[in-house]
Amino acid sequence: MANQSYIIPELPINSEDEDVFNFSPYVKKIDKILQANSINSDPLTIGIYGKWGEGKTSFLNLLATHLSEFKDDGTSKRILKYHFNPWRYSGEDEMLLAFFEGLSNMLSIQTNSSLQKAGKFIKKISKYFKAIKISSSVGIPKFLGTKVTFELNEILKAMGEDLEGKPISPEVLNKVIDDALCESKYKIVIFIDDIDRLDKDEIYTLFKIIKLNANFRNLVYLIALDPEQVSKAIHHRYGTDKLDGKLFIEKIINIPIILPRIEKEDLQLFFDKKISDLNRLLSLNKDNDFKEIAFEFRRFNFNNPREIIRVINSFAISACAIGEEVNLRDLFWIEYLKITNETCYNDIKNYNEETQIFTEMSGVIDFNDEINTQGKPNGFRKHLINTYPEIESILNHLFPNNNFQGTGSKIDSKTLEKELRINSSDHFEKFFSYHTFRKISETNFKIIKNLIAEEKEDDLKTAIVNLFARHAEYKTLYKIENLIEELDVDKLLFLSHFLILNINIIPEIGEDMFGRSFRIRIIEKIAITLNDNDISKDYLIDLAEEMTLFNLCYFTRKFTVQNVRNELQEVIVRRIKLEKKPFYEEPLNAPNKMIMQIWNNKNSAEFDRFIKDTLQNDNILLLIRNFPVYWNNTFFGALTKSNYDFMKSIIDVDYIYEKLKEYHAELFDKHIDISDIDFQESTSHTIEENALQFINWHNIEKSTSF
């Protein structure tokens, strides 16, 4: 929306209709006290006490609104209100001048002649302050521990002022103002807010106005303050600690009124309204998330309305940045932590997920980054709980402990990834970086889903290539794997065929601990998902014909539906016969042993004939090389007894042995001691060493058979 603000304004309430905290009943009682005291002309100072953010300004506003509703009943005085904001002025001098200028101007424009008279003489005080500029150089007796009072007689004479022949003195001037205010039958109620935000000198000046400079009759001061903060600010003038500051405040404040407690239910109502307003403004179409945020409010503690506004506004900014990319509930509560415990938030923000054991495998971040078999917090999680015990509940909410807790199950990382949760390793960083560069953009992924639904192959190809190019490759792969699982059957069939035909758009990089590249993982995921969805055999056979033989082997081995598996194996055998050279001459091809086993099971005589017909001097060693383990996709290990036994189950090893004698007689002049080989150790072995190991296993087997 153009020119739309997403920030919830931190404005105090001004009317009873807005009073979600139920201040109004208390305000009405205070108003009755003021009315009952209206016949008393002595100056009065009432303090509204409350912590920052608890609603002191709102309370003052309600009181001011209610006071304006009362009319003169013939016995009580009428009311004039004067709002003085000391925050607007930059220094003590300016504050004093502004107070008297404002008060005199308000009185001077009234129709009541007595008020006008009072305003006229208050104006004289204003002129006086302009003349002397509140200079500490003026030698004056002390009052309330200060060094500044007023030589009014000399100043007013110098200004050509007189008082109708009466002798000039501060007492005379004050009495004239007092008499005029009493004649007016008005109470002047002066509202002063937020004095706890002033510095110590400004607070001192304000108190001086109240008790010394403007201590006129029929004036009522209503001042809002946090007594703890004010005591800390001024105690050094009157003693050594906060208690001295409090004692001085008691000299200024005649009646202390402690702000009524805001009930949890009232904060909930306030929170619900503000979060609902934000939901409407953001238009993210995530109503359920906002409802759950409101519901979860009950679990965590907000101290006051201002804190609620600060958290909601911090959340609003982050939601505008990445609201489509992350779980909004988690985003709100991590923003709550940012506002209420910034140090803890920064600790979590700076956490390096790579240090957590098995995070990449589990996909879950729970901060248990040290080995612990008892299911108790350890490592960074233990540090957080011990350092910030007050946040344990929100830590458990955002990052549940993924250790075994006697349940025998762990948090499902796929669900976390799908729900965009903060404790998913795929999404954790987004909550703190506010961008998706080198991360998976949910917005981009929605585009891919739409292209699949519309079957736009060219655009889809470009989108997937760009996704891998711009974002973390492993996380992109993981998202595509999850997408394959989530699609309905029609979209699954389209995407499966598309990816099989365009498998080259998946980077041929990265091999997991099982030697599977990105492309193989995609092929296997397609196979698993098609198998689980009971797809027709004809579709699967047609799909198989589109694949390379290498990919088809990985595809086939993931099928558990036996009749489909058999048909796919028939395709493999038929395709292998068409190869121009024996497939086993490429021992790095992991599917080779699978092909041998399938062919042998289908037609052992045909397979045996193929091996014997193709076996030559230069490839017999390569045939043996197919059977040792290819460690870490880097080197071949030893030919173990189990390797030899598998080879024996599908190949005529006696024939291989005799052919070795014929083609590689020199090997039989060498000797190795099998007992010297540690077959559990993944060490590199040459192709000749594998052949020698074959010879030794064969010799041992023959010697023990007699």
XYZ file of N, CA and C in Angstrom, residues 194-406:
639
model
N 6.612 13.227 32.532
C 7.928 12.690 32.169
C 9.098 13.445 32.788
N 8.961 13.902 34.025
C 10.111 14.595 34.610
C 11.248 13.624 34.919
N 10.935 12.313 34.971
C 11.997 11.335 35.225
C 12.932 11.190 34.029
N 12.590 11.816 32.899
C 13.468 11.751 31.721
C 14.372 12.982 31.602
N 14.187 13.932 32.516
C 15.042 15.114 32.504
C 16.362 14.806 33.192
N 17.371 15.645 32.928
C 18.616 15.447 33.673
C 18.478 16.076 35.057
N 19.480 15.825 35.899
C 19.372 16.202 37.313
C 19.176 17.705 37.506
N 19.835 18.550 36.696
C 19.696 19.997 36.835
C 18.313 20.465 36.398
N 17.790 19.857 35.359
C 16.454 20.224 34.894
C 15.382 19.811 35.899
N 15.558 18.616 36.518
C 14.613 18.191 37.566
C 14.646 19.175 38.727
N 15.832 19.572 39.102
C 15.992 20.531 40.191
C 15.286 21.848 39.863
N 15.449 22.349 38.652
C 14.799 23.591 38.227
C 13.282 23.463 38.282
N 12.763 22.314 37.828
C 11.320 22.112 37.842
C 10.783 22.109 39.265
N 11.481 21.427 40.163
C 11.055 21.423 41.565
C 11.104 22.838 42.146
N 12.084 23.618 41.726
C 12.212 24.996 42.201
C 11.012 25.825 41.742
N 10.551 25.596 40.522
C 9.355 26.282 40.031
C 8.161 25.952 40.920
N 7.998 24.647 41.204
C 6.820 24.191 41.932
C 6.798 24.713 43.368
N 7.937 24.652 44.055
C 7.954 24.970 45.478
C 8.381 26.399 45.787
N 8.997 27.077 44.846
C 9.517 28.402 45.160
C 8.957 29.468 44.231
N 9.221 29.353 42.960
C 8.921 30.432 42.026
C 7.434 30.567 41.725
N 6.721 29.455 41.695
C 5.306 29.505 41.321
C 4.459 28.756 42.336
N 4.732 29.000 43.594
C 3.993 28.330 44.667
C 2.762 29.173 45.018
N 1.918 29.443 44.006
C 0.775 30.330 44.174
C -0.430 29.557 44.696
N -1.344 30.308 45.288
C -2.581 29.715 45.781
C -3.460 29.296 44.606
N -4.285 28.288 44.884
C -5.225 27.746 43.891
C -4.536 27.083 42.688
N -3.256 26.813 42.835
C -2.558 26.026 41.812
C -2.451 24.583 42.268
N -2.785 23.673 41.370
C -2.631 22.237 41.625
C -1.678 21.689 40.570
N -0.583 21.124 41.019
C 0.377 20.488 40.106
C 0.103 18.986 40.073
N -0.101 18.490 38.884
C -0.198 17.036 38.679
C 1.032 16.620 37.884
N 1.972 15.947 38.536
C 3.214 15.595 37.849
C 3.389 14.074 37.821
N 3.782 13.563 36.664
C 4.009 12.125 36.476
C 5.505 11.848 36.543
N 5.887 10.848 37.337
C 7.308 10.545 37.476
C 7.509 9.113 37.959
N 8.687 8.616 37.681
C 9.163 7.363 38.278
C 10.033 7.765 39.459
N 9.561 7.591 40.699
C 10.310 8.092 41.857
C 11.699 7.473 41.991
N 11.858 6.228 41.528
C 13.176 5.587 41.610
C 14.181 6.325 40.734
N 13.770 6.614 39.496
C 14.671 7.299 38.569
C 14.969 8.723 39.028
N 13.957 9.438 39.527
C 14.168 10.800 39.994
C 15.076 10.814 41.221
N 14.865 9.866 42.123
C 15.715 9.785 43.324
C 17.170 9.568 42.948
N 17.401 8.692 41.981
C 18.776 8.448 41.534
C 19.389 9.693 40.912
N 18.544 10.481 40.228
C 19.064 11.651 39.512
C 19.439 12.791 40.453
N 18.697 12.973 41.561
C 18.885 14.191 42.364
C 19.499 13.961 43.734
N 19.716 12.695 44.151
C 20.101 12.471 45.547
C 21.440 13.131 45.905
N 22.321 13.303 44.904
C 23.640 13.862 45.216
C 23.547 15.306 45.699
N 22.435 16.013 45.373
C 22.280 17.394 45.837
C 21.877 17.457 47.312
N 21.264 16.380 47.784
C 20.652 16.449 49.114
C 21.142 15.366 50.062
N 22.088 14.579 49.650
C 22.601 13.534 50.516
C 23.532 12.607 49.771
N 23.568 11.342 50.203
C 24.550 10.400 49.660
C 23.942 9.232 48.912
N 22.660 8.963 49.093
C 22.082 7.805 48.407
C 20.649 8.104 47.969
N 20.011 7.080 47.365
C 18.669 7.267 46.822
C 17.655 7.639 47.895
N 17.874 7.181 49.114
C 16.934 7.491 50.191
C 16.843 8.999 50.413
N 17.995 9.669 50.322
C 17.980 11.126 50.469
C 17.182 11.773 49.338
N 17.311 11.227 48.143
C 16.525 11.745 47.031
C 15.041 11.544 47.256
N 14.658 10.374 47.780
C 13.248 10.101 48.056
C 12.701 11.051 49.120
N 13.501 11.301 50.160
C 13.064 12.210 51.222
C 12.828 13.606 50.671
N 13.676 14.051 49.725
C 13.471 15.367 49.143
C 12.197 15.396 48.297
N 11.948 14.300 47.541
C 10.723 14.237 46.743
C 9.498 14.376 47.635
N 9.565 13.788 48.829
C 8.443 13.879 49.762
C 8.170 15.316 50.188
N 9.204 16.179 50.172
C 8.998 17.591 50.499
C 8.252 18.319 49.381
N 8.414 17.815 48.160
C 7.797 18.456 47.004
C 6.379 17.940 46.783
N 6.197 16.622 46.872
C 4.920 15.978 46.561
C 4.053 15.937 47.810
N 2.875 16.577 47.764
C 1.943 16.520 48.890
C 1.184 15.201 48.944
N 0.744 14.750 47.762
C -0.040 13.513 47.707
C 0.565 12.594 46.643
N 1.180 11.487 47.050
C 1.670 10.521 46.056
C 0.551 9.553 45.666
N 0.346 9.364 44.375
C -0.650 8.409 43.873
C 0.084 7.392 43.008
N 0.082 6.154 43.461
C 0.772 5.100 42.710
C -0.150 4.577 41.619
N 0.371 4.536 40.420
C -0.417 4.101 39.265
C -1.002 2.711 39.523
N -2.273 2.513 39.255
C -2.858 1.181 39.487
C -2.198 0.127 38.611
N -2.121 -1.061 39.133
C -1.499 -2.178 38.423
C -2.292 -2.527 37.166
N -1.558 -2.766 36.075
C -2.204 -3.235 34.843
C -2.294 -4.758 34.911
N -3.485 -5.281 34.882
C -3.678 -6.724 35.002
C -3.209 -7.446 33.736
N -2.840 -8.697 33.908
C -2.386 -9.525 32.784
C -3.447 -9.574 31.681
N -4.699 -9.658 32.100
C -5.781 -9.734 31.117
C -5.883 -8.444 30.298
N -5.615 -7.294 30.970
C -5.668 -6.023 30.252
C -4.519 -5.913 29.252
N -3.330 -6.379 29.664
C -2.205 -6.393 28.730
C -2.506 -7.303 27.545
N -3.174 -8.437 27.814
C -3.536 -9.364 26.739
C -4.466 -8.677 25.741
N -5.465 -7.968 26.256
C -6.403 -7.263 25.385
C -5.677 -6.216 24.548
N -4.776 -5.477 25.181
C -3.992 -4.460 24.480
C -3.123 -5.108 23.404
N -2.472 -6.209 23.773
C -1.607 -6.933 22.841
C -2.416 -7.459 21.655
N -3.561 -8.076 21.947
C -4.397 -8.640 20.877
C -4.803 -7.574 19.867
N -5.148 -6.396 20.375
C -5.570 -5.324 19.477
C -4.412 -4.856 18.602
N -3.251 -4.678 19.207
C -2.104 -4.166 18.456
C -1.610 -5.189 17.431
N -1.567 -6.461 17.805
C -1.072 -7.479 16.870
C -2.081 -7.679 15.742
N -3.373 -7.506 16.046
C -4.405 -7.588 15.012
C -4.284 -6.415 14.043
N -4.017 -5.224 14.576
C -3.812 -4.056 13.710
C -2.629 -4.283 12.768
N -1.556 -4.857 13.310
C -0.367 -5.098 12.488
C -0.654 -6.137 11.407
N -1.383 -7.169 11.740
C -1.738 -8.197 10.761
C -2.487 -7.574 9.588
N -3.406 -6.666 9.907
C -4.173 -5.995 8.857
C -3.260 -5.124 7.996
N -2.300 -4.453 8.619
C -1.418 -3.558 7.873
C -0.448 -4.325 6.977
N 0.096 -5.441 7.489
C 1.119 -6.182 6.735
C 0.533 -6.965 5.565
N -0.700 -7.464 5.722
C -1.376 -8.217 4.649
C -0.519 -9.370 4.137
N 0.008 -10.182 5.070
C 0.850 -11.327 4.686
C 0.044 -12.601 4.459
N -1.264 -12.524 4.699
C -2.136 -13.699 4.554
C -1.679 -14.848 5.443
N -1.305 -14.502 6.659
C -0.895 -15.509 7.634
C -1.676 -15.313 8.931
N -3.002 -15.320 8.785
C -3.868 -15.055 9.928
C -3.641 -16.050 11.058
N -3.441 -17.313 10.707
C -3.253 -18.324 11.751
C -2.001 -18.058 12.571
N -0.935 -17.603 11.905
C 0.294 -17.287 12.633
C 0.052 -16.171 13.644
N -0.680 -15.150 13.232
C -0.954 -14.037 14.146
C -1.856 -14.486 15.293
N -2.805 -15.362 15.012
C -3.659 -15.884 16.087
C -2.842 -16.683 17.095
N -1.890 -17.455 16.592
C -1.064 -18.255 17.496
C -0.114 -17.373 18.296
N 0.382 -16.297 17.695
C 1.217 -15.352 18.446
C 0.410 -14.775 19.602
N -0.833 -14.384 19.325
C -1.690 -13.826 20.377
C -1.955 -14.868 21.463
N -2.162 -16.105 21.053
C -2.419 -17.167 22.039
C -1.178 -17.433 22.893
N -0.005 -17.434 22.257
C 1.231 -17.731 22.986
C 1.648 -16.601 23.919
N 1.028 -15.426 23.780
C 1.312 -14.291 24.666
C 1.213 -14.709 26.135
N 0.282 -15.609 26.440
C 0.047 -16.010 27.827
C 1.254 -16.697 28.447
N 2.132 -17.241 27.600
C 3.255 -18.015 28.121
C 4.434 -17.149 28.522
N 4.490 -15.921 28.041
C 5.669 -15.088 28.262
C 5.274 -13.765 28.899
N 6.233 -13.118 29.475
C 5.956 -11.967 30.313
C 6.284 -10.651 29.615
N 5.292 -9.774 29.552
C 5.517 -8.392 29.163
C 5.344 -7.523 30.400
N 6.239 -6.568 30.571
C 6.215 -5.760 31.785
C 5.242 -4.594 31.717
N 5.036 -4.043 30.518
C 4.187 -2.860 30.420
C 3.776 -2.648 28.965
N 2.832 -1.749 28.725
C 2.358 -1.509 27.351
C 3.460 -1.027 26.420
N 4.368 -0.194 26.926
C 5.428 0.325 26.051
C 6.298 -0.811 25.533
N 6.579 -1.782 26.376
C 7.388 -2.923 25.931
C 6.659 -3.693 24.837
N 5.354 -3.831 24.971
C 4.566 -4.502 23.933
C 4.698 -3.760 22.603
N 4.555 -2.438 22.649
C 4.663 -1.650 21.419
C 6.050 -1.788 20.809
N 7.099 -1.757 21.634
C 8.466 -1.851 21.123
C 8.696 -3.203 20.446
N 8.206 -4.274 21.066
C 8.379 -5.607 20.480
C 7.596 -5.711 19.169
N 6.352 -5.238 19.168
C 5.527 -5.336 17.961
C 6.144 -4.527 16.820
N 6.677 -3.354 17.122
C 7.278 -2.542 16.060
C 8.576 -3.155 15.538
N 9.368 -3.739 16.439
C 10.576 -4.439 15.989
C 10.193 -5.613 15.087
N 9.145 -6.325 15.484
C 8.632 -7.441 14.688
C 8.105 -6.953 13.345
N 7.434 -5.791 13.338
C 6.867 -5.259 12.096
C 7.956 -5.012 11.059
N 9.078 -4.454 11.511
C 10.183 -4.162 10.593
C 10.756 -5.454 10.015
N 11.008 -6.432 10.879
C 11.584 -7.695 10.404
C 10.590 -8.469 9.546
N 9.292 -8.386 9.887
C 8.277 -9.085 9.091
C 8.177 -8.491 7.693
N 8.335 -7.169 7.587
C 8.347 -6.538 6.260
C 9.529 -7.036 5.434
N 10.661 -7.285 6.116
C 11.879 -7.702 5.410
C 11.825 -9.162 4.986
N 11.403 -10.048 5.904
C 11.507 -11.488 5.607
C 10.265 -12.269 6.022
N 9.131 -11.588 6.131
C 7.919 -12.267 6.593
C 7.489 -13.436 5.742
N 7.822 -13.396 4.444
C 7.457 -14.498 3.550
C 8.449 -15.654 3.639
N 9.591 -15.423 4.276
C 10.681 -16.391 4.228
C 10.827 -17.220 5.500
N 10.185 -16.805 6.585
C 10.401 -17.467 7.870
C 9.067 -17.706 8.569
N 9.134 -18.476 9.634
C 7.961 -18.713 10.463
C 7.679 -17.458 11.286
N 6.517 -16.854 11.089
C 6.212 -15.586 11.753
C 6.153 -15.721 13.262
N 5.659 -16.847 13.755
C 5.594 -17.033 15.214
C 6.993 -17.005 15.809
N 7.899 -17.742 15.197
C 9.277 -17.752 15.699
C 9.910 -16.379 15.561
N 9.614 -15.703 14.441
C 10.177 -14.372 14.234
C 9.708 -13.412 15.327
N 8.441 -13.501 15.689
C 7.936 -12.594 16.726
C 8.665 -12.822 18.046
N 8.835 -14.079 18.429
C 9.398 -14.342 19.759
C 10.902 -14.139 19.795
N 11.575 -14.241 18.660
C 13.002 -13.886 18.670
C 13.139 -12.366 18.722
N 12.190 -11.637 18.146
C 12.177 -10.182 18.279
C 11.835 -9.777 19.712
N 10.961 -10.532 20.344
C 10.658 -10.310 21.766
C 11.934 -10.429 22.590
N 12.721 -11.443 22.269
C 13.975 -11.643 22.993
C 14.956 -10.514 22.695
N 14.958 -10.014 21.459
C 15.850 -8.912 21.102
C 15.568 -7.679 21.958
N 14.274 -7.408 22.198
C 13.893 -6.207 22.945
C 14.046 -6.413 24.448
N 13.713 -7.600 24.944
C 13.685 -7.814 26.393
C 15.004 -8.318 26.954
N 15.858 -8.909 26.108
C 17.145 -9.415 26.600
C 18.133 -9.404 25.429
N 18.623 -8.213 25.129
C 19.448 -8.022 23.936
C 20.742 -8.825 23.994
N 21.337 -8.947 25.180
C 22.598 -9.690 25.303
C 22.401 -11.151 24.932
N 21.341 -11.756 25.446
C 21.045 -13.154 25.115
C 20.742 -13.290 23.625
N 19.971 -12.356 23.089
C 19.660 -12.376 21.654
C 20.937 -12.375 20.822
N 21.897 -11.530 21.192
C 23.147 -11.455 20.430
C 23.956 -12.736 20.561
N 23.913 -13.376 21.729
C 24.589 -14.668 21.886
C 24.019 -15.689 20.898
N 22.701 -15.741 20.812
C 22.051 -16.685 19.890
C 22.343 -16.292 18.439
N 22.269 -15.007 18.167
C 22.528 -14.506 16.814
C 23.914 -14.900 16.327
N 24.895 -14.845 17.211
C 26.286 -15.100 16.820
C 26.667 -16.576 16.921
N 25.705 -17.421 17.236
C 25.983 -18.853 17.348
C 26.370 -19.423 15.991
N 27.413 -20.206 15.968
C 27.877 -20.833 14.728
C 27.312 -22.240 14.673
N 26.292 -22.430 13.836
C 25.617 -23.726 13.793
C 26.535 -24.846 13.316
N 27.623 -24.502 12.654
C 28.523 -25.540 12.163
C 29.221 -26.283 13.302
N 29.228 -25.676 14.495
C 29.881 -26.341 15.628
C 28.990 -27.391 16.271
N 27.702 -27.394 15.930
C 26.812 -28.354 16.564
C 26.985 -29.729 15.929
N 27.186 -30.709 16.758
C 27.426 -32.077 16.295
C 26.210 -32.591 15.528
N 26.469 -33.081 14.320
C 25.456 -33.716 13.478
C 24.330 -32.768 13.045
N 24.535 -31.449 13.165
C 23.481 -30.523 12.735
C 23.157 -30.707 11.263
N 24.204 -30.835 10.440
C 23.965 -30.963 8.999
C 23.156 -32.215 8.693
N 23.411 -33.287 9.480
C 22.678 -34.525 9.243
C 21.259 -34.445 9.786
N 21.100 -33.860 10.970
C 19.790 -33.831 11.601
C 18.925 -32.693 11.089
N 19.584 -31.589 10.681
C 18.825 -30.431 10.233
C 18.159 -29.665 11.355
N 18.494 -29.983 12.601
C 17.838 -29.385 13.766
C 18.873 -28.674 14.629
N 18.554 -27.436 15.024
C 19.420 -26.674 15.920
C 18.772 -26.642 17.300
N 19.444 -27.236 18.282
C 18.943 -27.149 19.654
C 20.034 -26.707 20.622
N 21.214 -26.352 20.067
C 22.355 -25.831 20.839
C 23.028 -26.893 21.712
N 22.590 -28.143 21.639
C 23.309 -29.210 22.342
C 24.509 -29.602 21.485
N 25.581 -28.825 21.580
C 26.710 -29.008 20.677
C 27.880 -29.730 21.340
N 27.610 -30.427 22.428
C 28.594 -31.326 23.016
C 27.930 -32.673 23.234
N 28.727 -33.743 23.134
C 28.177 -35.084 23.260
C 27.613 -35.292 24.660
N 26.371 -35.758 24.720
C 25.710 -36.006 25.994
C 24.703 -37.121 25.768
N 24.814 -38.188 26.504
C 23.947 -39.349 26.284
C 22.763 -39.380 27.236
N 22.639 -38.382 28.099
C 21.589 -38.416 29.107
C 20.401 -37.526 28.759
N 20.431 -36.889 27.604
C 19.315 -36.050 27.219
C 19.228 -34.740 27.961
N 20.306 -34.314 28.621
C 20.304 -33.071 29.384
C 20.978 -31.966 28.569
N 20.648 -30.702 28.884
C 21.301 -29.605 28.166
C 22.811 -29.654 28.304
N 23.508 -29.372 27.224
C 24.966 -29.362 27.281
C 25.479 -28.296 26.335
N 26.772 -28.023 26.441
C 27.405 -27.085 25.529
C 26.771 -25.709 25.574
N 26.467 -25.161 24.386
C 25.951 -23.803 24.287
C 24.577 -23.678 24.938
N 23.770 -24.732 24.857
C 22.443 -24.687 25.486
C 22.566 -24.530 26.999
N 23.481 -25.270 27.577
C 23.703 -25.170 29.022
C 24.187 -23.770 29.383
N 25.079 -23.209 28.543
C 25.567 -21.843 28.769
C 24.411 -20.842 28.766
N 23.507 -20.955 27.795
C 22.388 -20.020 27.712
C 21.495 -20.104 28.942
N 21.173 -21.324 29.360
C 20.266 -21.498 30.498
C 20.908 -21.008 31.790
N 22.209 -21.287 31.948
C 22.893 -20.855 33.175
C 23.099 -19.341 33.206
N 23.381 -18.757 32.034
C 23.661 -17.318 31.975
C 22.383 -16.493 31.999
N 21.328 -17.014 31.352
C 20.070 -16.269 31.259
C 18.914 -17.168 31.719
N 18.846 -17.500 32.999
C 17.796 -18.426 33.462
C 16.390 -17.925 33.173
N 16.242 -16.604 33.066
C 14.912 -16.038 32.842
C 14.380 -16.336 31.444
N 15.244 -16.774 30.510
C 14.781 -17.007 29.136
C 14.630 -18.495 28.831
N 14.734 -19.346 29.835
C 14.693 -20.787 29.563
C 13.378 -21.180 28.877
N 12.270 -20.583 29.295
C 10.990 -20.965 28.702
C 10.926 -20.597 27.220
N 11.432 -19.410 26.874
C 11.390 -19.023 25.459
C 12.429 -19.789 24.653
N 13.551 -20.163 25.288
C 14.538 -21.014 24.619
C 13.912 -22.367 24.287
N 13.184 -22.931 25.239
C 12.522 -24.213 24.999
C 11.426 -24.086 23.940
N 10.838 -22.919 23.856
C 9.789 -22.684 22.863
C 10.368 -22.607 21.454
N 11.463 -21.870 21.308
C 12.048 -21.661 19.979
C 12.986 -22.792 19.572
N 13.707 -23.355 20.545
C 14.717 -24.377 20.254
C 14.526 -25.570 21.189
N 13.459 -26.346 20.984
C 13.236 -27.499 21.863
C 14.443 -28.430 21.877
N 14.680 -29.045 23.021
C 15.814 -29.952 23.181
C 15.602 -31.184 22.311
N 16.514 -31.414 21.380
C 16.367 -32.533 20.452
C 17.044 -33.805 20.947
N 17.615 -33.763 22.158
C 18.173 -34.986 22.730
C 17.059 -35.970 23.046
N 17.409 -37.238 23.107
C 16.425 -38.236 23.519
C 15.978 -37.939 24.943
N 14.674 -37.923 25.153
C 14.136 -37.660 26.476
C 13.325 -38.865 26.959
N 13.786 -40.040 26.602
C 13.058 -41.230 26.999
C 11.905 -41.553 26.071
